[in-house]
Tab-separated table of C-alpha atoms in Angstrom:
chain	number	residue	atom	x	y	z
A	1	MET	CA	146.864	9.182	183.576
A	2	ARG	CA	148.695	9.246	179.976
A	3	ASN	CA	152.408	10.538	179.937
A	4	MET	CA	151.925	12.957	176.953
A	5	ASN	CA	155.991	13.641	177.140
A	6	ALA	CA	156.547	10.022	176.589
A	7	GLU	CA	154.111	9.617	173.957
A	8	VAL	CA	155.266	12.681	172.149
A	9	GLY	CA	158.943	11.243	172.398
A	10	LYS	CA	158.012	7.935	171.053
A	11	LEU	CA	156.773	9.731	167.759
A	12	ILE	CA	160.148	11.740	167.551
A	13	ARG	CA	162.142	8.422	167.945
A	14	ASN	CA	160.278	6.699	165.377
A	15	HIS	CA	160.300	9.461	162.652
A	16	ARG	CA	163.970	9.877	163.533
A	17	LYS	CA	164.415	6.158	162.969
A	18	LYS	CA	162.985	6.186	159.652
A	19	ARG	CA	164.807	8.783	158.219
A	20	LYS	CA	168.081	7.212	159.508
A	21	LEU	CA	168.831	10.053	161.706
A	22	THR	CA	170.991	9.202	164.897
A	23	LEU	CA	170.637	11.169	168.340
A	24	GLU	CA	174.133	13.026	167.083
A	25	ASP	CA	172.383	14.140	163.807
A	26	VAL	CA	169.600	15.518	165.326
A	27	ALA	CA	171.296	17.087	168.347
A	28	LYS	CA	173.852	19.014	166.171
A	29	ARG	CA	171.049	20.014	163.824
A	30	ILE	CA	168.859	21.832	166.387
A	31	GLY	CA	171.556	22.969	168.941
A	32	LYS	CA	170.908	20.809	171.703
A	33	SER	CA	173.121	17.975	173.445
A	34	ARG	CA	172.680	13.936	172.565
A	35	SER	CA	171.381	13.592	176.038
A	36	THR	CA	168.643	16.357	175.935
A	37	ILE	CA	167.495	14.749	172.517
A	38	SER	CA	167.141	11.182	174.427
A	39	LYS	CA	165.712	12.841	177.446
A	40	TYR	CA	163.265	14.094	175.207
A	41	GLU	CA	162.596	10.750	173.343
A	42	ASN	CA	162.403	8.976	176.706
A	43	GLY	CA	159.448	11.364	178.117
A	44	GLU	CA	161.865	12.722	180.937
A	45	ILE	CA	161.682	16.530	179.981
A	46	ALA	CA	158.562	18.529	178.061
A	47	ILE	CA	159.644	19.834	174.610
A	48	ASP	CA	158.995	23.409	173.940
A	49	VAL	CA	157.052	24.802	170.996
A	50	GLU	CA	160.278	26.301	169.233
A	51	THR	CA	161.956	22.771	169.760
A	52	LEU	CA	159.174	20.967	168.618
A	53	TYR	CA	158.849	22.750	165.121
A	54	GLU	CA	162.475	22.170	164.946
A	55	LEU	CA	162.270	18.596	165.398
A	56	ALA	CA	159.453	17.963	162.848
A	57	GLU	CA	161.794	19.904	160.555
A	58	VAL	CA	164.963	17.554	160.902
A	59	CYS	CA	162.453	14.904	160.808
A	60	ASP	CA	160.977	15.971	157.469
A	61	VAL	CA	157.618	16.015	158.899
A	62	GLN	CA	154.261	18.134	159.624
A	63	VAL	CA	154.553	19.158	163.378
A	64	GLU	CA	150.846	17.741	163.896
A	65	GLN	CA	152.550	14.107	163.463
A	66	LEU	CA	154.585	14.784	166.495
A	67	LEU	CA	151.280	15.812	168.709
A	68	VAL	CA	149.095	13.327	170.423
A	69	ARG	CA	145.429	13.719	170.642
A	70	THR	CA	142.138	12.061	171.992
A	71	PRO	CA	139.248	11.138	169.874
A	72	ASN	CA	137.249	14.226	170.779
A	73	GLU	CA	139.786	16.465	171.940
A	74	HIS	CA	138.804	19.666	169.864
A	75	PRO	CA	135.534	18.764	168.187
A	76	ILE	CA	134.581	20.568	164.960
A	77	SER	CA	131.981	23.179	165.738
A	78	THR	CA	128.584	22.531	166.161
A	79	ASP	CA	127.390	25.504	164.101
A	80	LYS	CA	124.619	24.921	161.746
A	81	SER	CA	127.059	25.669	158.634
A	82	ILE	CA	128.888	22.481	159.573
A	83	PRO	CA	127.406	19.393	157.756
A	84	ALA	CA	126.094	17.393	160.617
A	85	PHE	CA	128.258	14.211	159.867
A	86	PHE	CA	130.990	16.015	160.490
A	87	GLY	CA	129.841	18.275	163.485
A	88	SER	CA	131.044	17.447	167.357
A	89	VAL	CA	134.359	15.077	165.923
A	90	SER	CA	137.550	15.989	165.833
A	91	ARG	CA	138.322	12.315	164.230
A	92	PHE	CA	137.025	9.969	161.786
A	93	TYR	CA	137.590	6.736	160.451
A	94	GLY	CA	138.012	5.487	157.092
A	95	TYR	CA	138.317	2.010	155.589
A	96	LEU	CA	138.775	0.784	151.829
A	97	PHE	CA	139.820	-2.433	150.508
A	98	ASP	CA	143.205	-3.048	148.179
A	99	GLY	CA	142.605	-5.360	145.897
A	100	ARG	CA	146.236	-5.715	144.861
A	101	SER	CA	147.170	-7.133	148.793
A	102	ASN	CA	143.770	-8.496	149.258
A	103	ASP	CA	143.516	-6.744	152.524
A	104	LEU	CA	141.628	-4.057	154.449
A	105	ILE	CA	143.258	-0.395	154.318
A	106	ARG	CA	142.431	1.357	158.040
A	107	CYS	CA	142.580	5.371	157.997
A	108	ILE	CA	142.273	7.917	160.811
A	109	PHE	CA	141.360	11.420	159.449
A	110	ASP	CA	142.532	14.065	162.512
A	111	VAL	CA	140.649	17.403	162.173
A	112	ARG	CA	141.571	20.756	163.195
A	113	THR	CA	139.855	23.955	163.052
A	114	GLU	CA	141.992	27.045	161.500
A	115	PRO	CA	140.296	29.976	162.665
A	116	GLU	CA	142.220	32.742	160.824
A	117	THR	CA	141.360	30.753	157.534
A	118	ASN	CA	137.798	29.388	158.367
A	119	ARG	CA	138.998	25.938	157.263
A	120	PHE	CA	139.333	22.706	158.341
A	121	ARG	CA	143.115	20.918	158.401
A	122	ILE	CA	143.332	17.409	157.781
A	123	MET	CA	146.097	14.804	159.030
A	124	LEU	CA	145.352	11.493	157.454
A	125	TYR	CA	147.237	8.391	158.603
A	126	MET	CA	146.750	5.567	156.224
A	127	ASN	CA	147.147	1.686	156.651
A	128	TYR	CA	148.511	1.774	160.600
A	129	HIS	CA	148.184	-1.362	162.566
A	130	ASP	CA	148.164	-0.203	165.928
A	131	PRO	CA	145.236	2.217	166.766
A	132	GLU	CA	147.211	3.439	170.152
A	133	GLN	CA	150.441	4.402	167.757
A	134	TYR	CA	148.163	5.093	164.442
A	135	GLN	CA	150.822	7.852	163.233
A	136	ASP	CA	153.135	5.197	162.767
A	137	CYS	CA	151.541	4.230	159.391
A	138	GLU	CA	152.459	3.404	155.663
A	139	ASN	CA	151.448	6.723	154.308
A	140	THR	CA	150.854	10.376	155.721
A	141	TYR	CA	148.602	12.859	154.145
A	142	SER	CA	148.001	16.587	154.952
A	143	GLY	CA	145.548	18.751	153.501
A	144	TYR	CA	142.128	20.680	153.972
A	145	MET	CA	138.415	19.979	154.197
A	146	ASP	CA	135.955	22.153	152.257
A	147	HIS	CA	131.950	22.073	152.782
A	148	PHE	CA	129.857	22.372	149.869
A	149	ASP	CA	126.117	22.453	149.595
A	150	ALA	CA	125.994	19.072	149.022
A	151	LEU	CA	129.407	17.907	149.166
A	152	THR	CA	132.613	17.325	151.220
A	153	THR	CA	135.987	17.483	149.735
A	154	ILE	CA	139.004	16.478	151.327
A	155	SER	CA	141.887	17.592	149.407
A	156	LEU	CA	145.270	15.888	150.478
A	157	VAL	CA	148.993	15.574	149.709
A	158	ASN	CA	151.234	12.982	151.010
A	159	THR	CA	153.862	14.181	153.519
A	160	GLU	CA	156.548	12.207	152.147
A	161	THR	CA	156.000	12.381	148.293
A	162	PRO	CA	154.339	15.907	147.731
A	163	MET	CA	153.602	14.921	144.152
A	164	GLU	CA	151.227	12.015	145.478
A	165	LYS	CA	147.823	13.853	145.922
A	166	ALA	CA	144.645	12.356	146.738
A	167	SER	CA	141.100	13.211	147.305
A	168	CYS	CA	137.802	12.029	149.479
A	169	GLN	CA	134.618	13.012	148.041
A	170	VAL	CA	131.458	12.811	150.634
A	171	LEU	CA	128.272	13.081	149.332
A	172	ALA	CA	125.406	14.725	151.545
A	173	PRO	CA	127.321	15.137	154.620
A	174	TYR	CA	124.297	17.083	155.868
A	175	LEU	CA	122.487	14.079	156.348
A	176	ASP	CA	123.774	12.779	159.855
A	177	ALA	CA	124.419	9.033	160.024
A	178	GLU	CA	127.234	7.114	161.898
A	179	THR	CA	128.649	6.065	158.592
A	180	LYS	CA	129.075	7.668	154.934
A	181	TRP	CA	130.023	6.436	151.536
A	182	ALA	CA	132.945	8.352	149.957
A	183	LEU	CA	134.619	8.356	146.756
A	184	TRP	CA	138.724	8.036	147.285
A	185	THR	CA	140.633	9.100	144.482
A	186	GLY	CA	144.245	9.323	143.958
A	187	PHE	CA	147.471	8.226	142.318
A	188	SER	CA	149.149	4.852	143.170
A	189	SER	CA	152.721	3.887	143.059
A	190	ARG	CA	151.814	0.245	143.183
A	191	PRO	CA	151.869	-0.137	140.313
A	192	MET	CA	151.887	3.619	139.063
A	193	MET	CA	148.485	4.202	138.194
A	194	PRO	CA	145.370	6.706	138.920
A	195	ILE	CA	142.954	5.012	140.897
A	196	ALA	CA	139.310	5.612	142.389
A	197	THR	CA	137.486	3.333	144.724
A	198	LYS	CA	135.021	3.492	147.559
A	199	MET	CA	135.657	4.262	151.219
A	200	LEU	CA	133.484	3.877	154.181
A	201	LEU	CA	133.813	6.985	156.887
A	202	SER	CA	132.499	6.260	160.248
A	203	LYS	CA	132.522	8.414	163.712
A	204	THR	CA	133.637	5.269	165.796
A	205	PRO	CA	136.206	2.541	164.856
A	206	LEU	CA	134.030	-0.447	162.943
A	207	THR	CA	134.224	-4.202	163.452
A	208	GLU	CA	136.690	-5.593	161.337
A	209	ASP	CA	134.861	-8.659	159.805
A	210	GLY	CA	133.628	-10.451	156.690
A	211	ASP	CA	130.810	-8.066	156.498
A	212	LEU	CA	132.837	-4.847	156.409
A	213	ILE	CA	135.034	-6.328	153.657
A	214	ARG	CA	132.129	-7.246	151.740
A	215	ARG	CA	130.686	-3.689	151.727
A	216	LEU	CA	134.104	-2.264	150.659
A	217	LYS	CA	134.450	-4.463	147.551
A	218	ILE	CA	133.627	-3.521	144.239
A	219	SER	CA	129.816	-5.749	143.884
A	220	LYS	CA	128.133	-6.813	140.978
A	221	GLU	CA	125.867	-3.824	141.085
A	222	ASP	CA	128.592	-1.329	141.230
A	223	ILE	CA	129.847	-2.865	137.993
A	224	ARG	CA	126.684	-2.739	136.429
A	225	LEU	CA	126.024	1.252	137.172
A	226	MET	CA	129.611	1.580	135.910
A	227	LYS	CA	128.941	0.200	132.631
A	228	LEU	CA	125.460	2.207	132.769
A	229	TYR	CA	126.939	5.687	133.510
A	230	ASN	CA	130.634	4.796	132.368
A	231	MET	CA	132.044	5.862	135.481
A	232	LEU	CA	132.406	4.729	139.163
A	233	VAL	CA	129.308	6.075	141.407
A	234	VAL	CA	129.228	5.862	145.302
A	235	THR	CA	125.993	6.236	147.319
């Protein structure tokens, strides 16, 4: 059985250390003792909701970044108005190839329904190394997913650098499949430039092999279409 208190505590510890905060720093900010903060991080005591929000504020993260979820904990509604690809899932996976580092970039999209707005809240964890600790990643984005007739748009903002925005456009989401191609667009700081590349979305983790990388790389056919249409096309 999972020790949720310990897993949440580990996330708090990771974000605290990223911000170079000591236990004493956090204790003073939220009016708790150093030993209490230590017990939170070690999973020895449960954290109430109010304190969890205070810890998120101190660590300068979204409260969602301190939560532990299972892949199908709260699936998106199966209502017919929801595109088939996104129905009955609360998490999906994204892959893109970064030519700057010549490496595969792994992403996890966590989805939460907001009944009061009828929208879908997205937390994107990009370039993680350990699937069991995916929140410990290079970049974290938050935003919303909106569905239109033939397109799903995921609009995101970097949680650490709010000026850095990105979006993921998914074509024909009403056609169900295990994977879907999407267009990832955003602004890179390595080097500083706008970017657009193809991303493969999947309901389940994909085998990370040479075939996946080949599919993610911009091909000769992609270049031919770019020249023909004068734009990057993902189908």
